[in-house]
Amino acid sequence: MSRALRLWPLLTGTHRYEKLVSTRNRGHGLYIRAPILAYLIETPNGRILYDVGCNYAKIATPELRAKYFDPMRPLFDPPEMSDEQRIPRYLARLGLTHRDIDLVFLGHLHFDHAGGLCDLPGCEVHVQRDELAAAQSREDDGVLDDEIALSASWQVRQGEYQVATGVHAIATPGHTAGHMSMLIELPHGRPVILCGDAADLQENLSDEVAPGYCWQDNEALALASIRKLNKLARAENAELWPNHDFAFFNRQPPFPAWRD
Ligand SMILES: [Zn+2]
């Protein structure tokens, strides 16, 4: 057995923002709604989460919501998230708790990907060295300070590696300093590549458009990662799953259906 077993996309919240955020220099004045996703992956040797969504308290508590998300207007509206969209609620629907998660793999450290860690106390966390260093430098304003407060207990990795059976970490820097995508080999059908925010929308992949936010404004690095994903998908005959694309997400069967 050299493949993962099952993959569940989890809709942990939604976002409304100016399309420029996803497609560099495209979409001025056009606001789009986007899913905020995490993914649960079951493998023969354990369960992995790729990203964990937002910190629910920061959205549900008016003072925290104002503190953290008012400064992001008008580019971003505050995210929307219901209690049922918290990861432990999804796990409960599968008869699981956070103690059944063996590893949280953070593709990057922006608030809509790392904030939900507070709901998963004690889980092993993997992050890239460059990603953590950039976050600690406070030069990446998509990272909320308190969300990396426990990073001393995280496992810091560098570069690509096999995360678990059939699960491979793929380096796709550009959107952020140490952004990682994930290739998942499954028993049926084509492998799946979780692009993460290397490609928010299908358009980023088909038109080879960089995301609006690029670490240190390095558009070329973000574009190189998009091209790398397209090339990898051709080589592996894999599906590319963009990360903030509602049209794409809505074509997937709803939870608790899984892909295998
Ligand atoms: Zn994101």
mmCIF file of C-alpha atoms and ligand atoms in Angstrom:
data_model
loop_
_atom_site.group_PDB
_atom_site.id
_atom_site.type_symbol
_atom_site.label_atom_id
_atom_site.label_comp_id
_atom_site.label_asym_id
_atom_site.label_seq_id
_atom_site.Cartn_x
_atom_site.Cartn_y
_atom_site.Cartn_z
ATOM 1 C CA MET A 1 0.000 0.000 0.000
ATOM 2 C CA SER A 2 1.759 3.156 -1.194
ATOM 3 C CA ARG A 3 -1.164 5.542 -1.423
ATOM 4 C CA ALA A 4 -3.282 7.670 0.847
ATOM 5 C CA LEU A 5 -6.787 6.385 1.526
ATOM 6 C CA ARG A 6 -9.294 9.246 1.517
ATOM 7 C CA LEU A 7 -9.483 13.009 1.112
ATOM 8 C CA TRP A 8 -12.166 15.371 2.448
ATOM 9 C CA PRO A 9 -12.293 19.090 1.569
ATOM 10 C CA LEU A 10 -13.686 20.991 4.597
ATOM 11 C CA LEU A 11 -15.420 24.339 4.070
ATOM 12 C CA THR A 12 -14.267 26.205 7.169
ATOM 13 C CA GLY A 13 -15.606 29.622 6.213
ATOM 14 C CA THR A 14 -16.082 32.099 3.393
ATOM 15 C CA HIS A 15 -14.462 35.318 2.349
ATOM 16 C CA ARG A 16 -15.450 38.272 0.202
ATOM 17 C CA TYR A 17 -12.659 40.347 -1.261
ATOM 18 C CA GLU A 18 -11.528 42.359 -4.246
ATOM 19 C CA LYS A 19 -10.497 39.911 -6.952
ATOM 20 C CA LEU A 20 -7.071 41.563 -7.140
ATOM 21 C CA VAL A 21 -6.204 39.545 -4.034
ATOM 22 C CA SER A 22 -6.338 36.350 -6.078
ATOM 23 C CA THR A 23 -5.284 37.574 -9.514
ATOM 24 C CA ARG A 24 -2.520 40.140 -9.726
ATOM 25 C CA ASN A 25 -3.598 43.321 -11.537
ATOM 26 C CA ARG A 26 -6.861 41.686 -12.615
ATOM 27 C CA GLY A 27 -10.254 42.471 -11.108
ATOM 28 C CA HIS A 28 -10.076 46.066 -9.835
ATOM 29 C CA GLY A 29 -13.385 46.919 -8.171
ATOM 30 C CA LEU A 30 -14.739 43.402 -8.663
ATOM 31 C CA TYR A 31 -15.615 41.585 -5.415
ATOM 32 C CA ILE A 32 -15.701 37.797 -5.308
ATOM 33 C CA ARG A 33 -16.715 35.252 -2.677
ATOM 34 C CA ALA A 34 -14.232 32.542 -1.884
ATOM 35 C CA PRO A 35 -14.288 29.353 0.178
ATOM 36 C CA ILE A 36 -11.789 29.060 3.042
ATOM 37 C CA LEU A 37 -10.741 25.420 2.934
ATOM 38 C CA ALA A 38 -8.906 22.869 4.979
ATOM 39 C CA TYR A 39 -8.401 19.268 3.898
ATOM 40 C CA LEU A 40 -8.495 16.064 5.892
ATOM 41 C CA ILE A 41 -6.353 13.258 4.491
ATOM 42 C CA GLU A 42 -6.514 9.700 5.777
ATOM 43 C CA THR A 43 -3.473 7.522 5.107
ATOM 44 C CA PRO A 44 -2.534 3.977 6.156
ATOM 45 C CA ASN A 45 -0.259 5.529 8.782
ATOM 46 C CA GLY A 46 -2.352 8.358 10.162
ATOM 47 C CA ARG A 47 -4.561 11.395 9.557
ATOM 48 C CA ILE A 48 -3.285 14.712 8.259
ATOM 49 C CA LEU A 49 -4.865 18.141 8.015
ATOM 50 C CA TYR A 50 -3.615 20.414 5.245
ATOM 51 C CA ASP A 51 -4.344 23.885 6.674
ATOM 52 C CA VAL A 52 -6.867 24.597 9.413
ATOM 53 C CA GLY A 53 -8.893 27.709 8.447
ATOM 54 C CA CYS A 54 -9.478 30.757 10.647
ATOM 55 C CA ASN A 55 -9.564 31.248 14.411
ATOM 56 C CA TYR A 56 -13.320 31.150 15.116
ATOM 57 C CA ALA A 57 -13.120 33.480 18.143
ATOM 58 C CA LYS A 58 -11.644 36.272 16.017
ATOM 59 C CA ILE A 59 -14.692 36.141 13.745
ATOM 60 C CA ALA A 60 -17.439 35.449 16.298
ATOM 61 C CA THR A 61 -16.357 37.981 18.962
ATOM 62 C CA PRO A 62 -17.223 41.554 17.858
ATOM 63 C CA GLU A 63 -14.233 43.225 19.571
ATOM 64 C CA LEU A 64 -11.744 40.710 18.175
ATOM 65 C CA ARG A 65 -13.374 40.857 14.768
ATOM 66 C CA ALA A 66 -12.983 44.648 14.720
ATOM 67 C CA LYS A 67 -9.428 44.473 16.013
ATOM 68 C CA TYR A 68 -8.161 41.951 13.498
ATOM 69 C CA PHE A 69 -10.298 42.453 10.414
ATOM 70 C CA ASP A 70 -11.288 46.128 10.250
ATOM 71 C CA PRO A 71 -7.739 47.069 9.223
ATOM 72 C CA MET A 72 -8.048 44.727 6.215
ATOM 73 C CA ARG A 73 -10.940 46.689 4.699
ATOM 74 C CA PRO A 74 -11.700 47.623 1.965
ATOM 75 C CA LEU A 75 -9.653 44.934 0.206
ATOM 76 C CA PHE A 76 -11.091 42.188 2.464
ATOM 77 C CA ASP A 77 -14.383 41.957 4.293
ATOM 78 C CA PRO A 78 -14.107 40.065 7.595
ATOM 79 C CA PRO A 79 -14.392 36.317 6.935
ATOM 80 C CA GLU A 80 -17.636 34.530 7.727
ATOM 81 C CA MET A 81 -17.540 31.329 9.749
ATOM 82 C CA SER A 82 -20.193 29.424 11.681
ATOM 83 C CA ASP A 83 -19.618 27.208 14.682
ATOM 84 C CA GLU A 84 -20.440 24.152 12.530
ATOM 85 C CA GLN A 85 -17.566 25.092 10.228
ATOM 86 C CA ARG A 86 -14.938 24.640 12.950
ATOM 87 C CA ILE A 87 -12.713 21.660 12.235
ATOM 88 C CA PRO A 88 -13.601 19.747 15.438
ATOM 89 C CA ARG A 89 -17.265 19.845 14.318
ATOM 90 C CA TYR A 90 -16.343 18.201 11.017
ATOM 91 C CA LEU A 91 -14.201 15.649 12.844
ATOM 92 C CA ALA A 92 -17.116 14.883 15.194
ATOM 93 C CA ARG A 93 -19.347 14.154 12.200
ATOM 94 C CA LEU A 94 -16.810 11.442 11.298
ATOM 95 C CA GLY A 95 -16.699 10.145 14.877
ATOM 96 C CA LEU A 96 -13.270 11.728 15.447
ATOM 97 C CA THR A 97 -11.692 14.344 17.718
ATOM 98 C CA HIS A 98 -8.532 16.427 17.400
ATOM 99 C CA ARG A 99 -6.714 13.572 19.148
ATOM 100 C CA ASP A 100 -7.255 11.494 16.005
ATOM 101 C CA ILE A 101 -5.214 13.973 13.937
ATOM 102 C CA ASP A 102 -1.597 12.858 13.689
ATOM 103 C CA LEU A 103 -0.221 15.859 11.834
ATOM 104 C CA VAL A 104 -1.229 19.378 10.864
ATOM 105 C CA PHE A 105 0.627 20.491 7.744
ATOM 106 C CA LEU A 106 0.494 24.253 7.307
ATOM 107 C CA GLY A 107 0.850 25.158 3.628
ATOM 108 C CA HIS A 108 1.399 28.741 4.751
ATOM 109 C CA LEU A 109 0.792 30.897 7.807
ATOM 110 C CA HIS A 110 -1.837 33.428 6.682
ATOM 111 C CA PHE A 111 -4.743 33.822 9.121
ATOM 112 C CA ASP A 112 -7.228 31.935 6.920
ATOM 113 C CA HIS A 113 -4.938 28.878 6.927
ATOM 114 C CA ALA A 114 -3.269 28.763 10.349
ATOM 115 C CA GLY A 115 -5.745 30.488 12.700
ATOM 116 C CA GLY A 116 -7.745 27.318 13.399
ATOM 117 C CA LEU A 117 -4.781 25.669 15.135
ATOM 118 C CA CYS A 118 -6.251 26.897 18.435
ATOM 119 C CA ASP A 119 -9.000 24.267 17.991
ATOM 120 C CA LEU A 120 -6.403 21.489 17.635
ATOM 121 C CA PRO A 121 -4.342 21.624 20.829
ATOM 122 C CA GLY A 122 -1.435 19.235 21.087
ATOM 123 C CA CYS A 123 -1.315 18.251 17.399
ATOM 124 C CA GLU A 124 2.048 17.864 15.717
ATOM 125 C CA VAL A 125 2.505 20.805 13.319
ATOM 126 C CA HIS A 126 4.779 20.973 10.260
ATOM 127 C CA VAL A 127 5.869 24.308 8.815
ATOM 128 C CA GLN A 128 8.633 25.403 6.439
ATOM 129 C CA ARG A 129 11.676 27.190 7.818
ATOM 130 C CA ASP A 130 11.391 30.092 5.335
ATOM 131 C CA GLU A 131 7.684 30.481 6.056
ATOM 132 C CA LEU A 132 8.186 30.703 9.795
ATOM 133 C CA ALA A 133 11.159 33.079 9.447
ATOM 134 C CA ALA A 134 9.087 35.429 7.260
ATOM 135 C CA ALA A 135 6.209 35.343 9.733
ATOM 136 C CA GLN A 136 8.536 36.065 12.630
ATOM 137 C CA SER A 137 10.006 39.017 10.741
ATOM 138 C CA ARG A 138 6.505 40.601 10.856
ATOM 139 C CA GLU A 139 6.935 41.644 7.250
ATOM 140 C CA ASP A 140 4.048 39.452 6.111
ATOM 141 C CA ASP A 141 0.848 41.177 7.202
ATOM 142 C CA GLY A 142 -1.306 38.161 6.341
ATOM 143 C CA VAL A 143 0.119 36.516 9.480
ATOM 144 C CA LEU A 144 -1.476 37.404 12.821
ATOM 145 C CA ASP A 145 1.186 37.545 15.523
ATOM 146 C CA ASP A 146 -0.565 35.486 18.182
ATOM 147 C CA GLU A 147 -1.115 32.635 15.688
ATOM 148 C CA ILE A 148 2.585 31.792 15.617
ATOM 149 C CA ALA A 149 2.989 32.147 19.384
ATOM 150 C CA LEU A 150 3.398 28.390 19.875
ATOM 151 C CA SER A 151 5.740 27.900 16.932
ATOM 152 C CA ALA A 152 8.605 26.801 19.197
ATOM 153 C CA SER A 153 6.745 23.492 19.540
ATOM 154 C CA TRP A 154 6.266 23.048 15.775
ATOM 155 C CA GLN A 155 8.407 20.824 13.551
ATOM 156 C CA VAL A 156 10.288 23.060 11.167
ATOM 157 C CA ARG A 157 11.058 21.471 7.794
ATOM 158 C CA GLN A 158 12.979 22.649 4.780
ATOM 159 C CA GLY A 159 12.085 21.738 1.203
ATOM 160 C CA GLU A 160 10.091 18.868 -0.232
ATOM 161 C CA TYR A 161 9.541 15.571 1.561
ATOM 162 C CA GLN A 162 7.183 12.645 1.856
ATOM 163 C CA VAL A 163 4.750 13.587 4.616
ATOM 164 C CA ALA A 164 3.099 10.166 4.871
ATOM 165 C CA THR A 165 2.240 7.237 2.631
ATOM 166 C CA GLY A 166 1.109 8.707 -0.701
ATOM 167 C CA VAL A 167 1.384 12.299 0.556
ATOM 168 C CA HIS A 168 4.134 14.582 -0.756
ATOM 169 C CA ALA A 169 5.010 18.158 0.241
ATOM 170 C CA ILE A 170 5.674 20.266 -2.875
ATOM 171 C CA ALA A 171 7.547 23.570 -2.606
ATOM 172 C CA THR A 172 5.603 26.418 -4.234
ATOM 173 C CA PRO A 173 7.019 29.650 -2.788
ATOM 174 C CA GLY A 174 5.916 33.042 -4.051
ATOM 175 C CA HIS A 175 2.566 33.864 -2.495
ATOM 176 C CA THR A 176 4.468 33.512 0.767
ATOM 177 C CA ALA A 177 8.121 32.842 1.528
ATOM 178 C CA GLY A 178 7.831 29.119 2.220
ATOM 179 C CA HIS A 179 4.489 28.201 0.690
ATOM 180 C CA MET A 180 3.908 24.457 0.203
ATOM 181 C CA SER A 181 1.401 22.570 -1.931
ATOM 182 C CA MET A 182 0.598 18.867 -1.499
ATOM 183 C CA LEU A 183 0.411 15.933 -3.925
ATOM 184 C CA ILE A 184 -1.859 13.101 -2.765
ATOM 185 C CA GLU A 185 -1.912 9.668 -4.404
ATOM 186 C CA LEU A 186 -5.261 7.945 -3.875
ATOM 187 C CA PRO A 187 -6.489 4.404 -4.530
ATOM 188 C CA HIS A 188 -8.979 5.373 -7.249
ATOM 189 C CA GLY A 189 -8.764 8.046 -9.901
ATOM 190 C CA ARG A 190 -6.014 10.547 -10.540
ATOM 191 C CA PRO A 191 -3.707 11.966 -7.893
ATOM 192 C CA VAL A 192 -4.825 15.299 -6.418
ATOM 193 C CA ILE A 193 -2.595 18.338 -6.040
ATOM 194 C CA LEU A 194 -3.781 20.758 -3.363
ATOM 195 C CA CYS A 195 -2.374 23.991 -4.768
ATOM 196 C CA GLY A 196 -2.937 25.978 -1.601
ATOM 197 C CA ASP A 197 -2.727 29.696 -2.233
ATOM 198 C CA ALA A 198 -0.117 29.199 -4.928
ATOM 199 C CA ALA A 199 -3.303 29.143 -7.062
ATOM 200 C CA ASP A 200 -6.465 30.595 -5.513
ATOM 201 C CA LEU A 201 -8.500 30.245 -8.694
ATOM 202 C CA GLN A 202 -8.597 28.014 -11.741
ATOM 203 C CA GLU A 203 -7.712 31.197 -13.633
ATOM 204 C CA ASN A 204 -4.332 31.394 -11.882
ATOM 205 C CA LEU A 205 -3.496 27.992 -13.369
ATOM 206 C CA SER A 206 -5.047 28.261 -16.832
ATOM 207 C CA ASP A 207 -3.829 31.808 -17.541
ATOM 208 C CA GLU A 208 -0.662 31.536 -15.446
ATOM 209 C CA VAL A 209 -1.524 34.633 -13.392
ATOM 210 C CA ALA A 210 0.270 35.282 -10.100
ATOM 211 C CA PRO A 211 -1.667 35.863 -6.896
ATOM 212 C CA GLY A 212 -2.145 39.510 -5.908
ATOM 213 C CA TYR A 213 -0.080 39.159 -2.760
ATOM 214 C CA CYS A 214 3.469 37.982 -3.449
ATOM 215 C CA TRP A 215 6.096 37.770 -0.730
ATOM 216 C CA GLN A 216 8.483 40.700 -1.172
ATOM 217 C CA ASP A 217 6.567 41.450 -4.362
ATOM 218 C CA ASN A 218 8.376 38.618 -6.146
ATOM 219 C CA GLU A 219 5.843 37.931 -8.889
ATOM 220 C CA ALA A 220 8.361 35.850 -10.869
ATOM 221 C CA LEU A 221 8.727 33.365 -8.002
ATOM 222 C CA ALA A 222 4.950 32.979 -7.683
ATOM 223 C CA LEU A 223 4.636 32.471 -11.436
ATOM 224 C CA ALA A 224 7.405 29.882 -11.429
ATOM 225 C CA SER A 225 5.444 27.940 -8.801
ATOM 226 C CA ILE A 226 2.258 28.079 -10.898
ATOM 227 C CA ARG A 227 4.177 26.751 -13.882
ATOM 228 C CA LYS A 228 5.739 24.072 -11.686
ATOM 229 C CA LEU A 229 2.261 22.941 -10.579
ATOM 230 C CA ASN A 230 1.007 22.801 -14.169
ATOM 231 C CA LYS A 231 4.053 20.770 -15.195
ATOM 232 C CA LEU A 232 3.771 18.415 -12.220
ATOM 233 C CA ALA A 233 0.084 17.827 -12.970
ATOM 234 C CA ARG A 234 0.928 16.851 -16.557
ATOM 235 C CA ALA A 235 3.776 14.565 -15.458
ATOM 236 C CA GLU A 236 1.688 12.823 -12.774
ATOM 237 C CA ASN A 237 -1.627 12.986 -14.639
ATOM 238 C CA ALA A 238 -2.913 14.729 -11.522
ATOM 239 C CA GLU A 239 -5.883 17.007 -10.840
ATOM 240 C CA LEU A 240 -5.010 20.520 -9.687
ATOM 241 C CA TRP A 241 -7.307 21.795 -6.931
ATOM 242 C CA PRO A 242 -7.298 25.592 -6.639
ATOM 243 C CA ASN A 243 -7.792 26.783 -3.069
ATOM 244 C CA HIS A 244 -10.223 29.719 -3.035
ATOM 245 C CA ASP A 245 -12.384 28.958 -6.083
ATOM 246 C CA PHE A 246 -16.093 28.568 -5.288
ATOM 247 C CA ALA A 247 -16.991 27.380 -8.793
ATOM 248 C CA PHE A 248 -14.428 24.597 -8.436
ATOM 249 C CA PHE A 249 -15.353 23.767 -4.836
ATOM 250 C CA ASN A 250 -19.064 23.587 -5.629
ATOM 251 C CA ARG A 251 -18.403 20.849 -8.162
ATOM 252 C CA GLN A 252 -17.102 18.576 -5.379
ATOM 253 C CA PRO A 253 -19.668 16.395 -3.612
ATOM 254 C CA PRO A 254 -20.542 17.932 -0.204
ATOM 255 C CA PHE A 255 -19.129 16.705 3.127
ATOM 256 C CA PRO A 256 -19.089 13.977 4.387
ATOM 257 C CA ALA A 257 -18.496 12.636 0.874
ATOM 258 C CA TRP A 258 -14.827 11.972 0.228
ATOM 259 C CA ARG A 259 -12.493 11.492 -2.692
ATOM 260 C CA ASP A 260 -10.578 8.211 -2.863
HETATM 261 ZN ZN ZN B 1 -5.880 31.968 1.681
#
